[in-house]
Amino acid sequence: MADISLNLFGRKLKNPVMNASGTLGYGREIEPLWRVSEMGVYVSKGLSLKPHHGNPTPRVWEVSSGMLNSIGLQNIGIDRFLEEYLPYFSETKTPVIINFFGFTVEEYVGCAERIKDDENIFALEMNLSCPNIKEGGIGFGKDPNMVFNLIKAVKSVTTKPIFAKLSPEVKNIVEIAKSAYEAGSDGLTLINTMPGVAVDIRKGVIPIKGGLSGPAIKPVALKAVYECRKAVPIPILGTGGIMSLEDALSFFMAGAWAIQVGTATFVDPYTIPRIIDGLKGYLEHHGFSSVSEITGITE
Ligand code: SIN
């Protein structure tokens, strides 16, 4: 019998499938369709020390093979999330990764400090890669020294494992991954969106400058996972254009320990449970007993 559970940081997750931050709201919104506890981990929307209103509309724009978003990290703030939303994940025994960001180093540290040692919080995911804000975000994530210093600072105030979520819009993502690892990052999330724009030809304007996600960036994400897995010995959460079980398998084989599904949920909100169901069948059919047997099998 194939077992799709995943042992990570001493904890047994029921499966290696998660949502990508920001694509499942605060979690409960999806529950009329399926239970958030079906996933191995729920990844929170990006949270900051103070609530943030985000960017003006339009914030999302469909393009061929993907989507542009410019949400601008709108969120209710870390304190409200911990008070109002975290208890639900504890009740439903759903491990949570808290995705967080700051506009300054102090805000990253302040936010991490607020995240209490709740056993239901499985890990933190540091957003070092948002293309849609003027300060911080990708500006921090492009500089290996900045990445090192930020992660070191956050590690000094938390005992939770940290995943650094990196941008593909850098000269050399492997170099950034090495900096994150050397600073003590426990894992990596690869990749965030790639910057792009759309043109509205009826009006002759650019309605949105944002982050491109979806199938268009899958090869870029796979390359990042494949190259970084060879460069650093820490778990990688692979994300970028996963629309199907076949896409998820590509990420595992390229070296991802677990995967995150984002844009696909906007196309078909049942993509995540379908991938979870399909994974077990695939492993059994091909004679594998666990996902780790296919993780990183590509040379
Ligand atoms: C956004 O809120 O603009 C997207 C978040 C991100 O790309 O990190």
GROMACS .gro file of C-alpha atoms and ligand atoms in nm:
model
  307
    1MET     CA    1   0.000   0.000   0.000
    2ALA     CA    2   0.142   0.339  -0.095
    3ASP     CA    3   0.174   0.592   0.183
    4ILE     CA    4   0.147   0.957   0.078
    5SER     CA    5   0.237   1.100   0.420
    6LEU     CA    6   0.549   1.312   0.452
    7ASN     CA    7   0.788   1.334   0.746
    8LEU     CA    8   0.920   1.685   0.771
    9PHE     CA    9   1.098   1.849   1.065
   10GLY     CA   10   0.998   1.560   1.290
   11ARG     CA   11   0.632   1.586   1.207
   12LYS     CA   12   0.412   1.353   1.004
   13LEU     CA   13   0.203   1.541   0.746
   14LYS     CA   14  -0.085   1.346   0.594
   15ASN     CA   15   0.026   1.434   0.241
   16PRO     CA   16   0.276   1.660   0.061
   17VAL     CA   17   0.014   1.889  -0.096
   18MET     CA   18  -0.046   2.250   0.011
   19ASN     CA   19  -0.198   2.564  -0.132
   20ALA     CA   20   0.029   2.848  -0.243
   21SER     CA   21   0.008   3.148  -0.013
   22GLY     CA   22  -0.271   3.391  -0.100
   23THR     CA   23  -0.464   3.157  -0.327
   24LEU     CA   24  -0.700   3.011  -0.067
   25GLY     CA   25  -0.778   3.324   0.133
   26TYR     CA   26  -0.778   3.263   0.508
   27GLY     CA   27  -0.869   2.899   0.449
   28ARG     CA   28  -1.232   2.866   0.543
   29GLU     CA   29  -1.354   3.025   0.218
   30ILE     CA   30  -1.301   2.696   0.031
   31GLU     CA   31  -1.497   2.487   0.281
   32PRO     CA   32  -1.829   2.483   0.094
   33LEU     CA   33  -1.638   2.273  -0.163
   34TRP     CA   34  -1.384   2.067   0.036
   35ARG     CA   35  -1.218   2.058   0.378
   36VAL     CA   36  -0.896   2.251   0.423
   37SER     CA   37  -0.785   1.969   0.657
   38GLU     CA   38  -0.757   1.742   0.352
   39MET     CA   39  -0.424   1.910   0.273
   40GLY     CA   40  -0.100   1.815   0.447
   41VAL     CA   41  -0.058   2.183   0.537
   42TYR     CA   42  -0.256   2.505   0.491
   43VAL     CA   43  -0.037   2.802   0.391
   44SER     CA   44  -0.171   3.136   0.511
   45LYS     CA   45  -0.216   3.446   0.305
   46GLY     CA   46   0.087   3.677   0.343
   47LEU     CA   47   0.062   3.847   0.682
   48SER     CA   48   0.233   4.156   0.819
   49LEU     CA   49   0.279   4.326   1.155
   50LYS     CA   50   0.002   4.574   1.074
   51PRO     CA   51  -0.302   4.525   0.845
   52HIS     CA   52  -0.237   4.634   0.488
   53HIS     CA   53  -0.487   4.760   0.231
   54GLY     CA   54  -0.302   4.644  -0.082
   55ASN     CA   55  -0.310   4.789  -0.434
   56PRO     CA   56  -0.591   4.954  -0.632
   57THR     CA   57  -0.793   4.739  -0.872
   58PRO     CA   58  -0.763   4.568  -1.115
   59ARG     CA   59  -0.565   4.322  -0.906
   60VAL     CA   60  -0.590   4.011  -1.123
   61TRP     CA   61  -0.578   3.973  -1.499
   62GLU     CA   62  -0.606   3.652  -1.697
   63VAL     CA   63  -0.339   3.601  -1.965
   64SER     CA   64  -0.266   3.309  -2.195
   65SER     CA   65  -0.131   3.022  -1.985
   66GLY     CA   66  -0.161   3.206  -1.658
   67MET     CA   67  -0.262   3.504  -1.452
   68LEU     CA   68  -0.113   3.836  -1.348
   69ASN     CA   69  -0.181   3.953  -0.994
   70SER     CA   70  -0.107   4.274  -0.817
   71ILE     CA   71  -0.280   4.232  -0.482
   72GLY     CA   72  -0.012   4.429  -0.303
   73LEU     CA   73  -0.016   4.196  -0.002
   74GLN     CA   74  -0.353   4.308   0.134
   75ASN     CA   75  -0.408   4.136   0.468
   76ILE     CA   76  -0.572   4.165   0.809
   77GLY     CA   77  -0.243   4.165   1.004
   78ILE     CA   78  -0.076   3.889   1.203
   79ASP     CA   79  -0.259   3.955   1.532
   80ARG     CA   80  -0.607   3.920   1.387
   81PHE     CA   81  -0.507   3.604   1.201
   82LEU     CA   82  -0.372   3.446   1.519
   83GLU     CA   83  -0.680   3.543   1.721
   84GLU     CA   84  -0.960   3.482   1.472
   85TYR     CA   85  -0.837   3.220   1.227
   86LEU     CA   86  -0.569   3.005   1.389
   87PRO     CA   87  -0.812   2.840   1.639
   88TYR     CA   88  -1.006   2.689   1.347
   89PHE     CA   89  -0.692   2.514   1.218
   90SER     CA   90  -0.619   2.386   1.568
   91GLU     CA   91  -0.975   2.250   1.601
   92THR     CA   92  -0.949   2.075   1.263
   93LYS     CA   93  -0.590   1.959   1.334
   94THR     CA   94  -0.461   2.122   1.017
   95PRO     CA   95  -0.092   2.216   1.035
   96VAL     CA   96  -0.034   2.575   0.924
   97ILE     CA   97   0.256   2.749   0.754
   98ILE     CA   98   0.238   3.119   0.825
   99ASN     CA   99   0.352   3.321   0.527
  100PHE     CA  100   0.471   3.665   0.637
  101PHE     CA  101   0.653   3.974   0.512
  102GLY     CA  102   0.769   4.319   0.616
  103PHE     CA  103   0.852   4.648   0.452
  104THR     CA  104   1.161   4.675   0.675
  105VAL     CA  105   1.386   4.427   0.855
  106GLU     CA  106   1.230   4.536   1.186
  107GLU     CA  107   0.882   4.453   1.055
  108TYR     CA  108   0.989   4.103   0.951
  109VAL     CA  109   1.138   4.046   1.294
  110GLY     CA  110   0.840   4.203   1.474
  111CYS     CA  111   0.599   3.984   1.283
  112ALA     CA  112   0.798   3.665   1.351
  113GLU     CA  113   0.811   3.757   1.722
  114ARG     CA  114   0.431   3.776   1.738
  115ILE     CA  115   0.393   3.424   1.601
  116LYS     CA  116   0.353   3.229   1.922
  117ASP     CA  117   0.479   2.882   1.984
  118ASP     CA  118   0.147   2.721   1.896
  119GLU     CA  119   0.207   2.354   1.812
  120ASN     CA  120  -0.032   2.383   1.520
  121ILE     CA  121   0.198   2.630   1.347
  122PHE     CA  122   0.416   2.393   1.153
  123ALA     CA  123   0.656   2.648   1.001
  124LEU     CA  124   0.697   3.005   0.877
  125GLU     CA  125   0.733   3.102   0.513
  126MET     CA  126   0.924   3.428   0.459
  127ASN     CA  127   0.811   3.615   0.152
  128LEU     CA  128   1.132   3.758   0.006
  129SER     CA  129   0.986   3.788  -0.338
  130CYS     CA  130   0.669   3.997  -0.381
  131PRO     CA  131   0.696   4.199  -0.705
  132ASN     CA  132   0.399   4.423  -0.620
  133ILE     CA  133   0.521   4.651  -0.342
  134LYS     CA  134   0.751   4.954  -0.353
  135GLU     CA  135   0.964   4.869  -0.049
  136GLY     CA  136   1.087   4.528   0.068
  137GLY     CA  137   0.955   4.224  -0.118
  138ILE     CA  138   1.159   4.140  -0.421
  139GLY     CA  139   1.393   4.431  -0.341
  140PHE     CA  140   1.514   4.231  -0.039
  141GLY     CA  141   1.509   3.898  -0.219
  142LYS     CA  142   1.744   4.001  -0.501
  143ASP     CA  143   2.042   4.070  -0.278
  144PRO     CA  144   2.217   3.763  -0.131
  145ASN     CA  145   2.356   3.966   0.164
  146MET     CA  146   2.015   4.111   0.244
  147VAL     CA  147   1.859   3.764   0.227
  148PHE     CA  148   2.128   3.634   0.464
  149ASN     CA  149   2.082   3.917   0.715
  150LEU     CA  150   1.702   3.903   0.709
  151ILE     CA  151   1.686   3.529   0.766
  152LYS     CA  152   1.949   3.546   1.041
  153ALA     CA  153   1.749   3.820   1.214
  154VAL     CA  154   1.424   3.623   1.193
  155LYS     CA  155   1.589   3.298   1.303
  156SER     CA  156   1.710   3.471   1.619
  157VAL     CA  157   1.351   3.532   1.735
  158THR     CA  158   1.173   3.208   1.644
  159THR     CA  159   1.213   2.839   1.707
  160LYS     CA  160   0.985   2.748   1.415
  161PRO     CA  161   1.136   2.611   1.093
  162ILE     CA  162   1.159   2.872   0.818
  163PHE     CA  163   1.101   2.837   0.445
  164ALA     CA  164   1.243   3.123   0.238
  165LYS     CA  165   1.015   3.192  -0.060
  166LEU     CA  166   1.234   3.311  -0.345
  167SER     CA  167   1.177   3.504  -0.664
  168PRO     CA  168   1.284   3.380  -1.007
  169GLU     CA  169   1.358   3.740  -1.106
  170VAL     CA  170   1.719   3.732  -0.985
  171LYS     CA  171   2.054   3.693  -1.158
  172ASN     CA  172   2.118   3.355  -1.000
  173ILE     CA  173   1.856   3.187  -0.782
  174VAL     CA  174   2.105   2.922  -0.668
  175GLU     CA  175   2.323   3.193  -0.518
  176ILE     CA  176   2.022   3.332  -0.326
  177ALA     CA  177   1.927   2.981  -0.214
  178LYS     CA  178   2.279   2.928  -0.078
  179SER     CA  179   2.260   3.255   0.117
  180ALA     CA  180   1.927   3.151   0.264
  181TYR     CA  181   2.069   2.812   0.364
  182GLU     CA  182   2.383   2.962   0.516
  183ALA     CA  183   2.169   3.201   0.723
  184GLY     CA  184   1.983   2.904   0.869
  185SER     CA  185   1.677   2.872   0.649
  186ASP     CA  186   1.534   2.525   0.710
  187GLY     CA  187   1.376   2.498   0.365
  188LEU     CA  188   1.294   2.687   0.046
  189THR     CA  189   0.973   2.762  -0.139
  190LEU     CA  190   1.040   2.785  -0.513
  191ILE     CA  191   0.917   2.998  -0.685
  192ASN     CA  192   0.711   3.314  -0.649
  193THR     CA  193   0.564   3.485  -0.956
  194MET     CA  194   0.758   3.651  -1.240
  195PRO     CA  195   0.697   4.022  -1.307
  196GLY     CA  196   0.490   4.106  -1.616
  197VAL     CA  197   0.237   4.351  -1.758
  198ALA     CA  198  -0.077   4.331  -1.969
  199VAL     CA  199  -0.190   4.582  -2.232
  200ASP     CA  200  -0.555   4.675  -2.278
  201ILE     CA  201  -0.557   4.746  -2.653
  202ARG     CA  202  -0.906   4.898  -2.651
  203LYS     CA  203  -0.791   5.173  -2.417
  204GLY     CA  204  -0.421   5.172  -2.504
  205VAL     CA  205  -0.323   5.143  -2.138
  206ILE     CA  206  -0.141   4.906  -1.907
  207PRO     CA  207  -0.414   4.800  -1.664
  208ILE     CA  208  -0.190   4.588  -1.445
  209LYS     CA  209   0.176   4.542  -1.362
  210GLY     CA  210   0.200   4.228  -1.155
  211GLY     CA  211   0.329   3.879  -1.092
  212LEU     CA  212   0.279   3.612  -1.357
  213SER     CA  213   0.174   3.269  -1.229
  214GLY     CA  214   0.029   2.954  -1.383
  215PRO     CA  215   0.151   2.709  -1.650
  216ALA     CA  216   0.356   2.981  -1.824
  217ILE     CA  217   0.612   2.973  -1.540
  218LYS     CA  218   0.621   2.598  -1.474
  219PRO     CA  219   0.948   2.530  -1.662
  220VAL     CA  220   1.114   2.820  -1.478
  221ALA     CA  221   0.996   2.681  -1.144
  222LEU     CA  222   1.110   2.329  -1.228
  223LYS     CA  223   1.455   2.457  -1.321
  224ALA     CA  224   1.481   2.645  -0.990
  225VAL     CA  225   1.376   2.335  -0.792
  226TYR     CA  226   1.613   2.109  -0.988
  227GLU     CA  227   1.916   2.338  -0.957
  228CYS     CA  228   1.862   2.443  -0.595
  229ARG     CA  229   1.807   2.086  -0.476
  230LYS     CA  230   2.157   2.006  -0.604
  231ALA     CA  231   2.306   2.312  -0.435
  232VAL     CA  232   2.152   2.301  -0.085
  233PRO     CA  233   2.054   2.006   0.138
  234ILE     CA  234   1.724   2.144   0.267
  235PRO     CA  235   1.364   2.054   0.178
  236ILE     CA  236   1.207   2.239  -0.113
  237LEU     CA  237   0.838   2.321  -0.155
  238GLY     CA  238   0.783   2.340  -0.530
  239THR     CA  239   0.527   2.577  -0.677
  240GLY     CA  240   0.461   2.744  -1.010
  241GLY     CA  241   0.200   2.632  -1.262
  242ILE     CA  242   0.093   2.304  -1.103
  243MET     CA  243  -0.242   2.231  -1.268
  244SER     CA  244  -0.259   1.851  -1.253
  245LEU     CA  245  -0.122   1.534  -1.095
  246GLU     CA  246   0.129   1.509  -1.382
  247ASP     CA  247   0.260   1.858  -1.302
  248ALA     CA  248   0.287   1.769  -0.933
  249LEU     CA  249   0.484   1.454  -1.020
  250SER     CA  250   0.726   1.660  -1.231
  251PHE     CA  251   0.800   1.876  -0.928
  252PHE     CA  252   0.859   1.575  -0.700
  253MET     CA  253   1.088   1.417  -0.956
  254ALA     CA  254   1.280   1.744  -1.001
  255GLY     CA  255   1.345   1.747  -0.626
  256ALA     CA  256   1.050   1.902  -0.441
  257TRP     CA  257   0.956   1.738  -0.109
  258ALA     CA  258   0.610   1.887  -0.122
  259ILE     CA  259   0.414   2.099  -0.365
  260GLN     CA  260   0.193   2.407  -0.351
  261VAL     CA  261  -0.099   2.466  -0.585
  262GLY     CA  262  -0.197   2.826  -0.660
  263THR     CA  263  -0.340   2.953  -0.988
  264ALA     CA  264  -0.505   2.618  -1.068
  265THR     CA  265  -0.752   2.672  -0.784
  266PHE     CA  266  -0.890   2.976  -0.970
  267VAL     CA  267  -0.951   2.761  -1.278
  268ASP     CA  268  -1.085   2.454  -1.098
  269PRO     CA  269  -1.128   2.481  -0.719
  270TYR     CA  270  -1.113   2.100  -0.689
  271THR     CA  271  -0.756   2.075  -0.824
  272ILE     CA  272  -0.599   2.025  -0.480
  273PRO     CA  273  -0.820   1.733  -0.364
  274ARG     CA  274  -0.787   1.579  -0.711
  275ILE     CA  275  -0.406   1.584  -0.691
  276ILE     CA  276  -0.415   1.434  -0.340
  277ASP     CA  277  -0.643   1.150  -0.459
  278GLY     CA  278  -0.438   1.089  -0.772
  279LEU     CA  279  -0.105   1.069  -0.593
  280LYS     CA  280  -0.184   0.751  -0.403
  281GLY     CA  281  -0.318   0.580  -0.714
  282TYR     CA  282  -0.011   0.679  -0.914
  283LEU     CA  283   0.233   0.544  -0.654
  284GLU     CA  284   0.044   0.216  -0.619
  285HIS     CA  285   0.013   0.168  -0.993
  286HIS     CA  286   0.388   0.219  -1.040
  287GLY     CA  287   0.498   0.013  -0.740
  288PHE     CA  288   0.629   0.296  -0.521
  289SER     CA  289   0.555   0.278  -0.151
  290SER     CA  290   0.605   0.650  -0.071
  291VAL     CA  291   0.647   0.989  -0.233
  292SER     CA  292   1.008   1.002  -0.114
  293GLU     CA  293   1.086   0.722  -0.361
  294ILE     CA  294   1.021   0.956  -0.652
  295THR     CA  295   1.156   1.276  -0.494
  296GLY     CA  296   1.458   1.396  -0.689
  297ILE     CA  297   1.487   1.086  -0.907
  298THR     CA  298   1.597   1.303  -1.200
  299GLU     CA  299   1.976   1.305  -1.230
  300SIN     C1  300   0.060   4.023  -0.382
  300SIN     O1  301  -0.004   4.028  -0.275
  300SIN     O2  302   0.075   4.121  -0.453
  300SIN     C2  303   0.120   3.892  -0.425
  300SIN     C3  304   0.207   3.834  -0.324
  300SIN     C4  305   0.338   3.789  -0.376
  300SIN     O3  306   0.356   3.776  -0.498
  300SIN     O4  307   0.429   3.764  -0.298
   0.00000   0.00000   0.00000
